[in-house]
Tab-separated table of C-alpha atoms and ligand atoms in Angstrom:
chain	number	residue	atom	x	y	z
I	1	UNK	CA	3.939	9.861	6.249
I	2	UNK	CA	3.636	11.672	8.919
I	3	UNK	CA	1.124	11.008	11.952
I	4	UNK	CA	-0.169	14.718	12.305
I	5	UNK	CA	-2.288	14.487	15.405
I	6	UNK	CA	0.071	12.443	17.528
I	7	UNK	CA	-1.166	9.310	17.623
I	8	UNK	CA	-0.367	6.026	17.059
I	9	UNK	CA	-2.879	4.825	14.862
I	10	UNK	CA	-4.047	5.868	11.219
I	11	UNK	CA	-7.643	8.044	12.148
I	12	UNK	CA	-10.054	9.780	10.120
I	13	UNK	CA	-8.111	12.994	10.074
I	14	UNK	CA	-4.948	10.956	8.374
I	15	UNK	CA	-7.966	9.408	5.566
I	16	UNK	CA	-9.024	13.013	5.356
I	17	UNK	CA	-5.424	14.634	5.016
I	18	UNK	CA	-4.360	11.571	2.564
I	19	UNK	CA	-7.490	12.262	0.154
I	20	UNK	CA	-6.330	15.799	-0.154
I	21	UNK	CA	-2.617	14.975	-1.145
I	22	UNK	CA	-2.470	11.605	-1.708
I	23	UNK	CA	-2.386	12.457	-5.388
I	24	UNK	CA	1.137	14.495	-4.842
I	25	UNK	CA	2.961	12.858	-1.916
I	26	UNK	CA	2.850	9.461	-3.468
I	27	UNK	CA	6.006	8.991	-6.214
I	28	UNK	CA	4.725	7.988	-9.517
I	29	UNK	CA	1.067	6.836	-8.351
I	30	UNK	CA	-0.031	5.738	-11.459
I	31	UNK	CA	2.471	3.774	-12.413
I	32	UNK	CA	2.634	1.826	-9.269
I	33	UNK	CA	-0.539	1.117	-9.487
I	34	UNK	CA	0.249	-0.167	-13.515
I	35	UNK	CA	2.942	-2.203	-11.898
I	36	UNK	CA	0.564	-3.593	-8.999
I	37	UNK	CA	-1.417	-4.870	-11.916
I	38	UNK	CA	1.395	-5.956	-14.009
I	39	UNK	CA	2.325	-8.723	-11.759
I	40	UNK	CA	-0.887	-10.523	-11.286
I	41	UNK	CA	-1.112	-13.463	-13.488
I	42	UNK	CA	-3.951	-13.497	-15.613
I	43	UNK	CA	-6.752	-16.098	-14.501
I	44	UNK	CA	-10.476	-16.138	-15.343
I	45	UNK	CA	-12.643	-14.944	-12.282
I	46	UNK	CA	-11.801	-15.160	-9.057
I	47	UNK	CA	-11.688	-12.995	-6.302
I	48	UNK	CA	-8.541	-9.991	-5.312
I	49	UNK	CA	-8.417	-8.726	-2.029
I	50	UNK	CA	-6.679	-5.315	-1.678
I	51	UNK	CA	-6.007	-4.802	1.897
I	52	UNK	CA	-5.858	-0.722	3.235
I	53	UNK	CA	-7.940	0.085	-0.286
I	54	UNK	CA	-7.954	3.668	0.956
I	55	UNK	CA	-9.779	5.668	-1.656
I	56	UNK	CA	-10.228	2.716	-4.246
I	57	UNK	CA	-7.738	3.448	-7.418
I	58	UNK	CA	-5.854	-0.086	-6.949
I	59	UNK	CA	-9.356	-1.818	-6.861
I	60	UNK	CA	-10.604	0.295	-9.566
I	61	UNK	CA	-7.345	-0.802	-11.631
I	62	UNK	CA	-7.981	-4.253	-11.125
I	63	UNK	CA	-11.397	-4.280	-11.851
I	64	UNK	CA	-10.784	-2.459	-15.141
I	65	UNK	CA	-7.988	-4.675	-16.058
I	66	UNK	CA	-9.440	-8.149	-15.152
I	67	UNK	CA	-13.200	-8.214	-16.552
I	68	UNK	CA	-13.899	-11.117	-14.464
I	69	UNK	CA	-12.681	-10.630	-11.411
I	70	UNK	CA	-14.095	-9.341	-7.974
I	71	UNK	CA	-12.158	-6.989	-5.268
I	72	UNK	CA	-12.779	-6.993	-1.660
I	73	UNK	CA	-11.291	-3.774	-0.569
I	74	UNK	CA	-10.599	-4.018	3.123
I	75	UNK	CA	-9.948	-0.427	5.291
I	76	UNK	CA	-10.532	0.673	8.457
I	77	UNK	CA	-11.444	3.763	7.829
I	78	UNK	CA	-15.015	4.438	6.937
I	79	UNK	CA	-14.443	7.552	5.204
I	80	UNK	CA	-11.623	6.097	2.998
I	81	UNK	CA	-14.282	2.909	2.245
I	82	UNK	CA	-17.177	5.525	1.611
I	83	UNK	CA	-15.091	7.248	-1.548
I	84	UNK	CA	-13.800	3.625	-2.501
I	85	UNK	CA	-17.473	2.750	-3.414
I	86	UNK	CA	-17.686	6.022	-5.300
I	87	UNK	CA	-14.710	5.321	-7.397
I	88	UNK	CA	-14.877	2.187	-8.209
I	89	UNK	CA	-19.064	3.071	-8.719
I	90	UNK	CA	-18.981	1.896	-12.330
I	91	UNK	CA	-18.407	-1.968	-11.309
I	92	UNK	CA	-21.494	-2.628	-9.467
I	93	UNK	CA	-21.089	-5.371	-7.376
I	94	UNK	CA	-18.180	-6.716	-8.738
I	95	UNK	CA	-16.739	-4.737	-5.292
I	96	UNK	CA	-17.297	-5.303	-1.454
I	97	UNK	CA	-16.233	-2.929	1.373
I	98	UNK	CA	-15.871	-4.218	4.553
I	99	UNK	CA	-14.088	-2.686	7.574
I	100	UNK	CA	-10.876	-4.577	9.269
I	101	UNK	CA	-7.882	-3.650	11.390
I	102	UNK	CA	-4.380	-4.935	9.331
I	103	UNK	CA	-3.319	-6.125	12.367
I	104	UNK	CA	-5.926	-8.252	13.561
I	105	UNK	CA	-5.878	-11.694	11.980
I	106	UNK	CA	-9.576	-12.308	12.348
I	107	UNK	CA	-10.078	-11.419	8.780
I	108	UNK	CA	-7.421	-13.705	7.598
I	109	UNK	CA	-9.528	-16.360	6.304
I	110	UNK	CA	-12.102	-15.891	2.766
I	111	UNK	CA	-14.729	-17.255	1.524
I	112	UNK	CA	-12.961	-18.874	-1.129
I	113	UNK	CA	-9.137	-18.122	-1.756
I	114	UNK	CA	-8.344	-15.051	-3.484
I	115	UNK	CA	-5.617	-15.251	-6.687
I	116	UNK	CA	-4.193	-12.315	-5.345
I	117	UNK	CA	-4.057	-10.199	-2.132
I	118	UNK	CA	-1.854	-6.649	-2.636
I	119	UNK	CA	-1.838	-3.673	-0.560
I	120	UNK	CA	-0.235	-0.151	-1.101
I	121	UNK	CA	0.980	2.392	1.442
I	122	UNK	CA	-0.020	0.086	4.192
I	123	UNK	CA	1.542	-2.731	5.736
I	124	UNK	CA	4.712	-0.184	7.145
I	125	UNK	CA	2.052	0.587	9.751
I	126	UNK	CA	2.954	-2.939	10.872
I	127	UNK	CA	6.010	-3.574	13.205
I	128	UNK	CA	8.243	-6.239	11.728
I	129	UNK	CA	7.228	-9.514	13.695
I	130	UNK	CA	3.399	-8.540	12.760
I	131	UNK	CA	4.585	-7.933	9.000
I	132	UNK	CA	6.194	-11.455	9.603
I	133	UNK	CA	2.775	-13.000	10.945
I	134	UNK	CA	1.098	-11.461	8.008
I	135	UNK	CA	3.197	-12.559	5.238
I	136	UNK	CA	2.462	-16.478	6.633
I	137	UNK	CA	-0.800	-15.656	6.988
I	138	UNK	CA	-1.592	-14.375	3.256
I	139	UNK	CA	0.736	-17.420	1.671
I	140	UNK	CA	-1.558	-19.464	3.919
I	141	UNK	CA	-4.769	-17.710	2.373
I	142	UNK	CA	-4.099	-17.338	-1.043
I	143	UNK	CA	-5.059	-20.450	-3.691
I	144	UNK	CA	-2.220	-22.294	-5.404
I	145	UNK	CA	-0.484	-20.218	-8.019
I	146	UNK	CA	-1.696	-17.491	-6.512
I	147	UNK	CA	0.255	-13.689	-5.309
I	148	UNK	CA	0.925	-11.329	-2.599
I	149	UNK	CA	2.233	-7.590	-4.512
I	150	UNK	CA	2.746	-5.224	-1.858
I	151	UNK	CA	3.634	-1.887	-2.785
I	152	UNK	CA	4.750	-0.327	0.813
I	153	UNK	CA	7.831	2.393	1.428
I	154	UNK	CA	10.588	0.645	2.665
I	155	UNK	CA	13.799	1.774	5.085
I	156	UNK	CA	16.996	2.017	3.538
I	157	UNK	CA	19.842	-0.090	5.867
I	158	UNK	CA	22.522	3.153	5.686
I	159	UNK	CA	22.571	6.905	6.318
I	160	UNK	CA	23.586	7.116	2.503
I	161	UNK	CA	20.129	5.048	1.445
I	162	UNK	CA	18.082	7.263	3.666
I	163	UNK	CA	19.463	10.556	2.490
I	164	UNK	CA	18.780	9.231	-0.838
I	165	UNK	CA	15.506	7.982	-0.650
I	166	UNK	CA	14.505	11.613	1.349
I	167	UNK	CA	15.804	13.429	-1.364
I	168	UNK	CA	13.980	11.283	-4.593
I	169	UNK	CA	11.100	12.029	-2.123
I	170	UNK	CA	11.381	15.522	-2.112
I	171	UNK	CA	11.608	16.049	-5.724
I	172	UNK	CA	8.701	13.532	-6.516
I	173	UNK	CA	6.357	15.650	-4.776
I	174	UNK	CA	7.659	18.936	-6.094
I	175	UNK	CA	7.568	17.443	-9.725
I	176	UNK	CA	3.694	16.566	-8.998
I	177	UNK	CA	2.753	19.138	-7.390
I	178	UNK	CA	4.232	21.578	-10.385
I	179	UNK	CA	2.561	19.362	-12.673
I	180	UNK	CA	-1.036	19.026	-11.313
I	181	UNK	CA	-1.097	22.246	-10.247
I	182	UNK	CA	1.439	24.753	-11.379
I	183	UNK	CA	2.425	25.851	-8.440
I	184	UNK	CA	4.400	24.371	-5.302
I	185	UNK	CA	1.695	24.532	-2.660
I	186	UNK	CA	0.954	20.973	-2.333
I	187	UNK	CA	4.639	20.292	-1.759
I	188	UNK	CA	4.989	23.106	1.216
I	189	UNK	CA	2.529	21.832	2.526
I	190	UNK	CA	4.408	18.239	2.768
I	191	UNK	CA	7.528	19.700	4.346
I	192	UNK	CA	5.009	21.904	6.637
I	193	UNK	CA	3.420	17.792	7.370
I	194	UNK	CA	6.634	16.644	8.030
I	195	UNK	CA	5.616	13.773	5.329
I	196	UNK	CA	8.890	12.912	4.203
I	197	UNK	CA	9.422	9.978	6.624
I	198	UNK	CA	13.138	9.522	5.410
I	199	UNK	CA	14.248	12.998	6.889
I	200	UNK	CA	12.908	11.918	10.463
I	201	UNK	CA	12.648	8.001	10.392
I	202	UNK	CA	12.306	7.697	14.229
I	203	UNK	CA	9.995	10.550	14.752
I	204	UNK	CA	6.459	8.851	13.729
I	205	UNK	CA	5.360	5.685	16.094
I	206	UNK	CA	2.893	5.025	13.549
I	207	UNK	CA	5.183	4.357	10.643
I	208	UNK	CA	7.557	1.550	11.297
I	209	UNK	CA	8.520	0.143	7.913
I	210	UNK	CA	11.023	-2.834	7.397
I	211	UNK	CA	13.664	-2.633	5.151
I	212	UNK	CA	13.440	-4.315	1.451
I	213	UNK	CA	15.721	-7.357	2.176
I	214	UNK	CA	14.157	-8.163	5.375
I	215	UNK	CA	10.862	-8.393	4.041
I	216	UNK	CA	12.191	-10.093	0.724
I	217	UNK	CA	13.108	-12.590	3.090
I	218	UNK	CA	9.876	-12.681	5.328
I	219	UNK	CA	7.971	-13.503	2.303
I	220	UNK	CA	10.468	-16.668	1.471
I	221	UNK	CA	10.061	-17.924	4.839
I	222	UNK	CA	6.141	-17.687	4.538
I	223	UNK	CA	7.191	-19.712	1.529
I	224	UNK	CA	6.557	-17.615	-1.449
I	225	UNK	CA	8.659	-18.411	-4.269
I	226	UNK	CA	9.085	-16.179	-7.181
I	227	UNK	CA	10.376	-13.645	-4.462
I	228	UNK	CA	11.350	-10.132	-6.076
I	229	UNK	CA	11.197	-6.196	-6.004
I	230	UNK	CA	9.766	-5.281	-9.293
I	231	UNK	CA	10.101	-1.716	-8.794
I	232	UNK	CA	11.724	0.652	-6.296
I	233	UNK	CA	11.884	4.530	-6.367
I	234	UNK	CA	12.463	7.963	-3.674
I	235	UNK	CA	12.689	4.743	-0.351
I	236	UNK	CA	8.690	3.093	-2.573
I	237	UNK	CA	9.286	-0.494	-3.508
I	238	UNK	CA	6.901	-2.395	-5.179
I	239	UNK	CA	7.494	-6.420	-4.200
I	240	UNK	CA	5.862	-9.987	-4.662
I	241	UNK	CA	5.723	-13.782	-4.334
I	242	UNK	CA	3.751	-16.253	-5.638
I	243	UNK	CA	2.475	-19.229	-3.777
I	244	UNK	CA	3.589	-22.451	-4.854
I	245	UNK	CA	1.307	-24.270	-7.424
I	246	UNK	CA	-0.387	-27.919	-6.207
I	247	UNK	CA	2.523	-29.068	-7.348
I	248	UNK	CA	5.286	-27.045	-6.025
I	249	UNK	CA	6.166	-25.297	-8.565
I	250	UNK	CA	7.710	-21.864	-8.802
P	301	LIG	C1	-1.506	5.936	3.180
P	301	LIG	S1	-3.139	5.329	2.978
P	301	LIG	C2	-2.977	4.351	1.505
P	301	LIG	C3	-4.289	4.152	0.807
P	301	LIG	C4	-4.228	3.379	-0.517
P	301	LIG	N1	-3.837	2.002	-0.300
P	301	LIG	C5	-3.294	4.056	-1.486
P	301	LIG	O1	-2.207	3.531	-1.770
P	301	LIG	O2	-3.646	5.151	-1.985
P	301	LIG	C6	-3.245	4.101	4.253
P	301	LIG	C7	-4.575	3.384	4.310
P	301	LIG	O3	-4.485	2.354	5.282
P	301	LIG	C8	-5.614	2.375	6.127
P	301	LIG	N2	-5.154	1.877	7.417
P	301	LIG	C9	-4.103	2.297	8.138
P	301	LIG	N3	-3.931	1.546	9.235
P	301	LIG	C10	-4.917	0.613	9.204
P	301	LIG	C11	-5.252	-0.479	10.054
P	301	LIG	N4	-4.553	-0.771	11.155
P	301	LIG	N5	-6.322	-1.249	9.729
P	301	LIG	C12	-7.047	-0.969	8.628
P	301	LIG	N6	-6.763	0.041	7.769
P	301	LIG	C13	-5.698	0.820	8.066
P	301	LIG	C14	-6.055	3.820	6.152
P	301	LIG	O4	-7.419	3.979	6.475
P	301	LIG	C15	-5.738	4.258	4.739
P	301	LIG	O5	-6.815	4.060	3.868
Protein backbone atom coordinates (compact mmCIF):
# COMPACT_ATOMS: atom_id res chain seq x y z
CA UNK A 1 0.00 0.00 0.00
CA UNK A 2 2.36 2.05 -0.84
CA UNK A 3 2.19 6.04 -0.70
CA UNK A 4 3.75 6.70 -4.26
CA UNK A 5 4.10 10.45 -4.25
CA UNK A 6 5.52 10.85 -0.77
CA UNK A 7 3.04 12.05 1.17
CA UNK A 8 1.31 11.48 4.07
CA UNK A 9 -2.11 11.48 3.13
CA UNK A 10 -4.25 9.27 0.63
CA UNK A 11 -4.62 11.99 -2.69
CA UNK A 12 -6.19 11.72 -5.92
CA UNK A 13 -3.22 10.12 -7.55
CA UNK A 14 -3.46 7.06 -4.78
CA UNK A 15 -7.72 6.94 -5.88
CA UNK A 16 -6.40 7.03 -9.40
CA UNK A 17 -3.52 4.34 -8.99
CA UNK A 18 -6.02 2.13 -6.68
CA UNK A 19 -8.84 2.13 -9.53
CA UNK A 20 -6.29 0.78 -11.90
CA UNK A 21 -5.11 -2.21 -9.63
CA UNK A 22 -7.28 -2.36 -6.99
CA UNK A 23 -8.81 -5.36 -8.71
CA UNK A 24 -5.23 -7.36 -8.41
CA UNK A 25 -3.45 -6.05 -5.31
CA UNK A 26 -6.34 -6.80 -3.06
CA UNK A 27 -6.27 -10.84 -1.88
CA UNK A 28 -9.47 -12.48 -2.68
CA UNK A 29 -11.65 -9.17 -3.26
CA UNK A 30 -14.68 -10.77 -3.84
CA UNK A 31 -14.86 -12.85 -1.25
CA UNK A 32 -14.12 -10.30 1.33
CA UNK A 33 -16.53 -8.41 0.22
CA UNK A 34 -19.07 -11.87 0.49
CA UNK A 35 -17.73 -12.07 3.98
CA UNK A 36 -18.31 -8.19 4.74
CA UNK A 37 -21.86 -9.07 3.92
CA UNK A 38 -21.99 -12.32 5.62
CA UNK A 39 -21.76 -10.85 8.99
CA UNK A 40 -24.44 -8.28 8.96
CA UNK A 41 -27.50 -9.51 10.58
CA UNK A 42 -30.41 -9.39 8.55
CA UNK A 43 -32.94 -6.49 9.56
CA UNK A 44 -35.65 -4.82 7.45
CA UNK A 45 -34.54 -1.23 6.28
CA UNK A 46 -32.35 0.77 7.82
CA UNK A 47 -29.49 2.59 6.92
CA UNK A 48 -25.33 1.05 6.38
CA UNK A 49 -22.69 3.38 6.37
CA UNK A 50 -19.49 2.18 4.59
CA UNK A 51 -16.79 4.47 5.56
CA UNK A 52 -13.60 4.96 2.72
CA UNK A 53 -16.36 3.44 -0.02
CA UNK A 54 -13.61 4.01 -2.57
CA UNK A 55 -15.01 2.90 -5.88
CA UNK A 56 -18.43 1.50 -4.47
CA UNK A 57 -18.31 -2.58 -4.72
CA UNK A 58 -18.96 -3.00 -0.76
CA UNK A 59 -21.99 -0.55 -1.11
CA UNK A 60 -23.04 -2.11 -4.25
CA UNK A 61 -22.89 -5.61 -2.30
CA UNK A 62 -24.97 -4.44 0.32
CA UNK A 63 -27.42 -2.87 -1.61
CA UNK A 64 -27.86 -6.00 -3.73
CA UNK A 65 -27.99 -8.21 -0.78
CA UNK A 66 -30.34 -6.21 1.56
CA UNK A 67 -33.40 -4.94 -0.71
CA UNK A 68 -34.31 -2.57 1.90
CA UNK A 69 -31.59 -1.02 3.02
CA UNK A 70 -29.76 2.38 2.25
CA UNK A 71 -25.73 3.01 2.12
CA UNK A 72 -24.08 6.19 2.86
CA UNK A 73 -20.73 5.74 1.32
CA UNK A 74 -18.38 8.20 2.95
CA UNK A 75 -14.71 9.06 1.00
CA UNK A 76 -12.65 11.76 0.74
CA UNK A 77 -11.77 11.49 -2.41
CA UNK A 78 -14.00 12.95 -5.04
CA UNK A 79 -12.85 10.90 -7.77
CA UNK A 80 -13.25 7.60 -5.80
CA UNK A 81 -17.08 9.03 -4.79
CA UNK A 82 -17.66 10.05 -8.57
CA UNK A 83 -17.20 6.11 -9.83
CA UNK A 84 -19.05 4.98 -6.51
CA UNK A 85 -22.25 6.66 -7.93
CA UNK A 86 -21.56 4.96 -11.24
CA UNK A 87 -21.37 1.57 -9.77
CA UNK A 88 -23.73 1.39 -7.56
CA UNK A 89 -25.99 3.51 -10.55
CA UNK A 90 -28.65 0.79 -10.61
CA UNK A 91 -29.96 1.66 -6.89
CA UNK A 92 -31.14 5.08 -7.38
CA UNK A 93 -31.30 6.76 -4.34
CA UNK A 94 -31.11 4.04 -2.17
CA UNK A 95 -27.18 5.59 -2.04
CA UNK A 96 -25.68 8.97 -0.75
CA UNK A 97 -22.09 10.23 -1.31
CA UNK A 98 -20.83 12.61 0.85
CA UNK A 99 -17.19 13.66 1.39
CA UNK A 100 -15.41 13.19 5.05
CA UNK A 101 -11.91 12.86 6.44
CA UNK A 102 -11.72 9.23 8.66
CA UNK A 103 -10.07 11.05 11.05
CA UNK A 104 -12.17 13.84 11.80
CA UNK A 105 -15.01 12.97 14.15
CA UNK A 106 -17.36 15.63 12.88
CA UNK A 107 -19.15 13.08 10.86
CA UNK A 108 -19.55 10.77 13.72
CA UNK A 109 -23.05 11.38 14.42
CA UNK A 110 -26.30 10.19 11.70
CA UNK A 111 -29.35 11.02 11.11
CA UNK A 112 -30.72 8.04 12.55
CA UNK A 113 -28.36 5.09 13.70
CA UNK A 114 -27.10 2.91 11.11
CA UNK A 115 -27.39 -1.24 11.73
CA UNK A 116 -24.10 -1.42 10.46
CA UNK A 117 -21.00 0.75 9.75
CA UNK A 118 -17.93 -1.42 7.85
CA UNK A 119 -15.04 -0.15 6.05
CA UNK A 120 -12.37 -1.97 3.85
CA UNK A 121 -8.76 -1.04 3.15
CA UNK A 122 -9.13 1.97 5.31
CA UNK A 123 -8.95 2.51 8.84
CA UNK A 124 -4.81 1.34 8.79
CA UNK A 125 -4.49 4.93 7.58
CA UNK A 126 -5.35 5.63 11.22
CA UNK A 127 -2.58 5.60 13.97
CA UNK A 128 -3.62 3.37 16.83
CA UNK A 129 -5.00 5.89 19.54
CA UNK A 130 -7.24 7.44 16.54
CA UNK A 131 -8.30 3.73 15.55
CA UNK A 132 -9.03 3.58 19.40
CA UNK A 133 -11.20 6.93 19.31
CA UNK A 134 -12.96 5.53 16.35
CA UNK A 135 -13.90 2.20 17.50
CA UNK A 136 -15.81 4.17 20.71
CA UNK A 137 -17.07 6.39 18.49
CA UNK A 138 -18.91 3.85 15.96
CA UNK A 139 -20.16 1.51 19.15
CA UNK A 140 -21.44 4.91 20.29
CA UNK A 141 -23.21 5.52 16.79
CA UNK A 142 -24.52 2.42 15.83
CA UNK A 143 -28.36 1.31 17.10
CA UNK A 144 -28.70 -1.57 19.53
CA UNK A 145 -27.94 -4.91 17.97
CA UNK A 146 -26.25 -3.30 15.58
CA UNK A 147 -22.23 -4.01 13.85
CA UNK A 148 -18.95 -2.59 13.06
CA UNK A 149 -17.10 -5.31 10.14
CA UNK A 150 -13.94 -3.84 9.26
CA UNK A 151 -12.01 -5.48 6.73
CA UNK A 152 -8.43 -3.57 7.08
CA UNK A 153 -4.69 -5.32 6.62
CA UNK A 154 -3.36 -5.88 9.80
CA UNK A 155 0.56 -6.14 11.23
CA UNK A 156 1.73 -9.35 12.20
CA UNK A 157 3.52 -9.09 16.03
CA UNK A 158 6.88 -11.26 14.71
CA UNK A 159 9.42 -11.22 11.88
CA UNK A 160 8.00 -14.83 11.12
CA UNK A 161 4.16 -13.27 10.73
CA UNK A 162 5.47 -10.52 8.54
CA UNK A 163 7.52 -12.66 6.23
CA UNK A 164 4.48 -14.66 5.99
CA UNK A 165 1.92 -12.34 5.39
CA UNK A 166 4.54 -10.57 2.52
CA UNK A 167 4.83 -13.68 0.92
CA UNK A 168 0.70 -14.81 0.79
CA UNK A 169 0.80 -11.18 -0.56
CA UNK A 170 2.98 -11.74 -3.24
CA UNK A 171 1.39 -14.74 -4.61
CA UNK A 172 -2.23 -13.26 -4.28
CA UNK A 173 -1.43 -10.69 -6.68
CA UNK A 174 0.49 -12.89 -9.06
CA UNK A 175 -2.46 -15.48 -8.96
CA UNK A 176 -4.86 -12.40 -10.00
CA UNK A 177 -3.04 -10.86 -12.10
CA UNK A 178 -2.44 -14.37 -14.20
CA UNK A 179 -5.99 -14.85 -13.92
CA UNK A 180 -7.56 -11.52 -15.07
CA UNK A 181 -5.14 -11.02 -17.40
CA UNK A 182 -2.83 -13.76 -18.48
CA UNK A 183 0.04 -12.22 -18.01
CA UNK A 184 2.13 -10.86 -14.89
CA UNK A 185 2.09 -7.14 -15.63
CA UNK A 186 -0.21 -6.03 -13.02
CA UNK A 187 1.91 -7.81 -10.43
CA UNK A 188 5.41 -6.04 -11.67
CA UNK A 189 3.95 -3.35 -11.50
CA UNK A 190 3.14 -3.93 -7.57
CA UNK A 191 6.72 -4.81 -6.70
CA UNK A 192 7.78 -1.72 -9.10
CA UNK A 193 4.88 0.30 -6.36
CA UNK A 194 6.50 -1.06 -3.61
CA UNK A 195 2.73 -2.19 -2.59
CA UNK A 196 3.55 -5.01 -0.55
CA UNK A 197 3.54 -3.14 2.80
CA UNK A 198 4.80 -6.34 4.70
CA UNK A 199 8.29 -6.28 2.88
CA UNK A 200 8.88 -2.56 4.12
CA UNK A 201 6.44 -2.01 7.14
CA UNK A 202 8.22 1.21 8.33
CA UNK A 203 8.78 2.73 5.00
CA UNK A 204 5.12 4.33 4.28
CA UNK A 205 3.98 7.20 6.98
CA UNK A 206 0.70 6.85 5.52
CA UNK A 207 0.04 3.24 6.37
CA UNK A 208 0.21 2.59 10.05
CA UNK A 209 -1.93 -0.48 10.69
CA UNK A 210 -2.44 -2.10 14.22
CA UNK A 211 -2.02 -5.51 14.75
CA UNK A 212 -5.20 -8.04 14.92
CA UNK A 213 -5.18 -8.56 18.75
CA UNK A 214 -4.78 -5.02 19.54
CA UNK A 215 -7.62 -3.97 17.67
CA UNK A 216 -9.67 -7.18 18.75
CA UNK A 217 -9.23 -5.64 21.93
CA UNK A 218 -9.95 -1.88 21.02
CA UNK A 219 -13.25 -2.94 19.83
CA UNK A 220 -14.05 -4.79 23.43
CA UNK A 221 -13.13 -1.79 25.22
CA UNK A 222 -15.49 0.40 22.95
CA UNK A 223 -17.72 -2.36 24.24
CA UNK A 224 -18.57 -4.51 21.35
CA UNK A 225 -19.36 -7.91 22.25
CA UNK A 226 -19.46 -10.68 19.81
CA UNK A 227 -15.71 -9.66 19.20
CA UNK A 228 -14.01 -11.91 16.38
CA UNK A 229 -11.80 -12.20 13.13
CA UNK A 230 -13.97 -13.96 10.70
CA UNK A 231 -11.45 -14.18 8.13
CA UNK A 232 -7.71 -13.53 7.76
CA UNK A 233 -5.43 -14.12 4.68
CA UNK A 234 -1.60 -12.78 2.98
CA UNK A 235 -1.45 -9.99 6.67
CA UNK A 236 -6.02 -9.03 5.33
CA UNK A 237 -8.26 -9.72 8.27
CA UNK A 238 -11.71 -9.32 8.11
CA UNK A 239 -13.12 -8.48 11.96
CA UNK A 240 -16.40 -7.42 13.88
CA UNK A 241 -18.48 -6.65 16.98
CA UNK A 242 -21.81 -6.15 17.60
CA UNK A 243 -23.23 -3.58 19.91
CA UNK A 244 -25.02 -4.75 22.77
CA UNK A 245 -28.87 -5.11 22.34
CA UNK A 246 -31.29 -2.71 24.79
CA UNK A 247 -30.87 -5.27 26.87
CA UNK A 248 -27.31 -6.20 27.02
CA UNK A 249 -27.21 -8.91 25.31
CA UNK A 250 -24.46 -10.44 23.24
C1 LIG B 1 -7.22 1.46 -0.48
S1 LIG B 1 -8.65 2.39 -0.88
C2 LIG B 1 -9.95 1.26 -0.43
C3 LIG B 1 -11.23 1.55 -1.14
C4 LIG B 1 -12.39 0.58 -0.87
N1 LIG B 1 -12.82 0.66 0.51
C5 LIG B 1 -11.99 -0.83 -1.23
O1 LIG B 1 -11.80 -1.67 -0.33
O2 LIG B 1 -11.85 -1.12 -2.44
C6 LIG B 1 -8.71 3.58 0.44
C7 LIG B 1 -9.88 4.53 0.36
O3 LIG B 1 -9.87 5.34 1.52
C8 LIG B 1 -10.05 6.70 1.18
N2 LIG B 1 -9.34 7.47 2.19
C9 LIG B 1 -8.07 7.32 2.59
N3 LIG B 1 -7.78 8.15 3.61
C10 LIG B 1 -8.92 8.84 3.86
C11 LIG B 1 -9.27 9.83 4.82
N4 LIG B 1 -8.41 10.28 5.73
N5 LIG B 1 -10.53 10.33 4.80
C12 LIG B 1 -11.42 9.90 3.89
N6 LIG B 1 -11.16 8.95 2.96
C13 LIG B 1 -9.91 8.43 2.96
C14 LIG B 1 -9.47 6.83 -0.21
O4 LIG B 1 -10.01 7.91 -0.94
C15 LIG B 1 -9.82 5.49 -0.82
O5 LIG B 1 -11.07 5.51 -1.46
Amino acid sequence: MADMQGDRHWDENHSRSFLDYGRYFVPERERQIDIIADLIPAAPGGLMVELCCGEGLLSRALLERFPDCRVLALDGSERMREQAQKTCSDHGSRLTTAAFDLADRDWRSFSEPPQAIVSSLAIHHLDGRQKQMLFADVAAALRPGGVFVVADIVRPRSAAGLAIAARQWDEAVRSRSLAIDGDLAAFAEFNRLGWNYFRNPDGEPIDKPSSLAEQLAWLAEAGFTAVDCAWLFAGHAIFSGRKPDVAGQA
